[in-house]
Amino acid sequence: MADQLTFTDPVTRFPDITPPRQHQPEPGLDAELIPGTDRGEESYRGTGRLEGRRALITGADSGIGAAVAIAFAREGADVALNYLPQEEEDARHIAGLIRAEGRTVVLLPGDLADADFCRSLVEDAVEGLGGLDALVNNAGRQIAVESLEEIDDQQWTETFEVNIHAMFRITQAALAHLPAGSTIVNTTSIQAYEPSPTLVDYASTKAAINNFTKGLAQQVASRGIRVNAVAPGPIWTPLQVSDGQPKEALPEFGKSTPLGRAGQPTELAPAYVFLTSPESSYVLGETLAVTGGSPTP
Ligand code: NAD
Ligand code: MG
């Protein structure tokens, strides 16, 4: 079976999908996504890059977070997974794959819009893993809305709560535990640079995440903690069908990238592994774009 290290043409490594119009209630499930995604279940091969590491990953049940969780476990890390209680089915699937690697997995469902939960999440991850030296702030909410007038206060606030306020709270709580050598990787987006007209609230949070990453990276560098970000382009995940895109845009999703296809979640995993592994020791405050070729500054 080909893995992520097999020499391949990136144009054809994964099929050029044309997803049918579909809708799932927020937050959406990988289990019901058409077509299904590749999170590396069959293809991600570990090479010992994260041996003995202890990682907390948010939004780890599905999509990019799930691919990162699988990759981290195969690279030798124990992982704590956060997700919403409605996503238990997806989370259990990923947890099963991690246990199959002989790694510890800690399941920590809960709502990141709740400030107290963000803080208790970190404490529970530390307890369950016996410490913490890697944090992946990946959870995010994206609801497309046609006009600014249609964005009500709750929509605006909840997007900021989940995407950036929770990142602040979780990171602040984690810093009390992270030893020198630890890493934080935040998920931003190409939307930080090229906002879609229907994603004004979401794209604003992604720009904030980039800035937060670059400022904090300098602040904690001397403590031996590295902070970086990954900016995905169009990746086929449940986020897109739970109102993340207008439904009529789904069949064309990702086709306008230079590679001509949407990305699969597993294509993101190596970026997170690299930024978490000690091999990237001189990389701080960087946003690594994984966009299928769409340019970023
Ligand atoms: P996804 O739906 O699989 O993952 C998002 C996860 O966020 C959900 O699984 C859920 O567990 C979590 N989440 C949402 N609201 C939450 C809440 N209130 N409390 C706790 N968890 C909550 O989709 P994905 O595309 O893999 O998204 C992962 C990250 O990637 C997000 O930050 C998203 O903004 C970012 N991103 C995605 C794309 C893309 O095209 N898919 C592009 C750029 C950035
Ligand atoms: Mg999910």
mmCIF file of C-alpha atoms and ligand atoms in Angstrom, residues 27 59 61-65 82-84 87 110-113 138-141 162 187-189 202 206 232-235 237-240 253, ligand 1:
data_model
loop_
_atom_site.group_PDB
_atom_site.id
_atom_site.type_symbol
_atom_site.label_atom_id
_atom_site.label_comp_id
_atom_site.label_asym_id
_atom_site.label_seq_id
_atom_site.Cartn_x
_atom_site.Cartn_y
_atom_site.Cartn_z
ATOM 1 C CA PRO A 27 -20.907 20.163 13.635
ATOM 2 C CA GLY A 59 -11.460 19.061 16.954
ATOM 3 C CA ASP A 61 -12.763 13.503 15.959
ATOM 4 C CA SER A 62 -12.939 14.332 12.269
ATOM 5 C CA GLY A 63 -11.282 15.994 9.319
ATOM 6 C CA ILE A 64 -7.862 17.533 9.782
ATOM 7 C CA GLY A 65 -7.760 16.975 13.563
ATOM 8 C CA ASN A 82 -11.343 16.996 22.319
ATOM 9 C CA TYR A 83 -14.557 17.213 20.291
ATOM 10 C CA LEU A 84 -18.252 17.979 20.826
ATOM 11 C CA GLU A 87 -19.330 13.738 17.626
ATOM 12 C CA GLY A 110 -16.946 19.231 25.615
ATOM 13 C CA ASP A 111 -17.855 22.637 24.223
ATOM 14 C CA LEU A 112 -14.977 25.069 23.669
ATOM 15 C CA ALA A 113 -17.404 28.003 23.719
ATOM 16 C CA ASN A 138 -7.466 22.850 15.660
ATOM 17 C CA ALA A 139 -11.195 23.084 16.496
ATOM 18 C CA GLY A 140 -13.076 25.612 14.434
ATOM 19 C CA ARG A 141 -16.539 26.644 13.413
ATOM 20 C CA VAL A 162 -14.625 28.682 19.450
ATOM 21 C CA THR A 187 -4.957 25.830 12.679
ATOM 22 C CA THR A 188 -5.509 29.022 10.711
ATOM 23 C CA SER A 189 -6.643 29.120 7.055
ATOM 24 C CA TYR A 202 -14.721 33.147 10.300
ATOM 25 C CA LYS A 206 -8.284 33.080 11.143
ATOM 26 C CA PRO A 232 -5.072 24.755 5.055
ATOM 27 C CA GLY A 233 -6.647 25.502 1.699
ATOM 28 C CA PRO A 234 -9.851 23.696 0.636
ATOM 29 C CA ILE A 235 -9.864 20.347 2.460
ATOM 30 C CA THR A 237 -14.193 17.620 5.763
ATOM 31 C CA PRO A 238 -17.572 17.746 7.583
ATOM 32 C CA LEU A 239 -17.020 21.473 8.196
ATOM 33 C CA GLN A 240 -17.942 22.165 4.574
ATOM 34 C CA PHE A 253 -15.038 22.568 -3.897
HETATM 35 P P1 NAD B 1 -14.095 19.312 11.025
HETATM 36 O O1 NAD B 1 -15.519 19.650 11.080
HETATM 37 O O2 NAD B 1 -13.740 17.895 10.787
HETATM 38 O O3 NAD B 1 -13.358 19.768 12.352
HETATM 39 C C1 NAD B 1 -13.738 20.894 13.086
HETATM 40 C C2 NAD B 1 -13.904 20.427 14.515
HETATM 41 O O4 NAD B 1 -14.069 21.559 15.349
HETATM 42 C C3 NAD B 1 -15.135 19.566 14.741
HETATM 43 O O5 NAD B 1 -14.864 18.211 14.537
HETATM 44 C C4 NAD B 1 -15.455 19.852 16.183
HETATM 45 O O6 NAD B 1 -14.977 18.821 17.021
HETATM 46 C C5 NAD B 1 -14.681 21.107 16.504
HETATM 47 N N1 NAD B 1 -15.579 22.111 17.075
HETATM 48 C C6 NAD B 1 -16.410 22.968 16.433
HETATM 49 N N2 NAD B 1 -17.110 23.680 17.334
HETATM 50 C C7 NAD B 1 -16.701 23.250 18.573
HETATM 51 C C8 NAD B 1 -17.052 23.587 19.906
HETATM 52 N N3 NAD B 1 -17.967 24.522 20.171
HETATM 53 N N4 NAD B 1 -16.440 22.923 20.916
HETATM 54 C C9 NAD B 1 -15.521 21.956 20.660
HETATM 55 N N5 NAD B 1 -15.147 21.606 19.422
HETATM 56 C C10 NAD B 1 -15.735 22.249 18.402
HETATM 57 O O7 NAD B 1 -13.446 20.233 9.903
HETATM 58 P P2 NAD B 1 -11.922 20.568 9.524
HETATM 59 O O8 NAD B 1 -12.013 21.172 8.199
HETATM 60 O O9 NAD B 1 -11.044 19.414 9.743
HETATM 61 O O10 NAD B 1 -11.560 21.733 10.538
HETATM 62 C C11 NAD B 1 -10.415 21.718 11.358
HETATM 63 C C12 NAD B 1 -9.769 23.086 11.351
HETATM 64 O O11 NAD B 1 -9.286 23.366 10.048
HETATM 65 C C13 NAD B 1 -10.716 24.240 11.700
HETATM 66 O O12 NAD B 1 -10.045 25.147 12.542
HETATM 67 C C14 NAD B 1 -10.988 24.878 10.360
HETATM 68 O O13 NAD B 1 -11.292 26.234 10.488
HETATM 69 C C15 NAD B 1 -9.642 24.670 9.695
HETATM 70 N N6 NAD B 1 -9.641 24.811 8.243
HETATM 71 C C16 NAD B 1 -10.350 23.932 7.467
HETATM 72 C C17 NAD B 1 -10.311 24.091 6.094
HETATM 73 C C18 NAD B 1 -11.060 23.164 5.182
HETATM 74 O O14 NAD B 1 -11.151 23.440 3.990
HETATM 75 N N7 NAD B 1 -11.626 22.065 5.670
HETATM 76 C C19 NAD B 1 -9.566 25.120 5.525
HETATM 77 C C20 NAD B 1 -8.870 25.984 6.345
HETATM 78 C C21 NAD B 1 -8.911 25.816 7.706
#
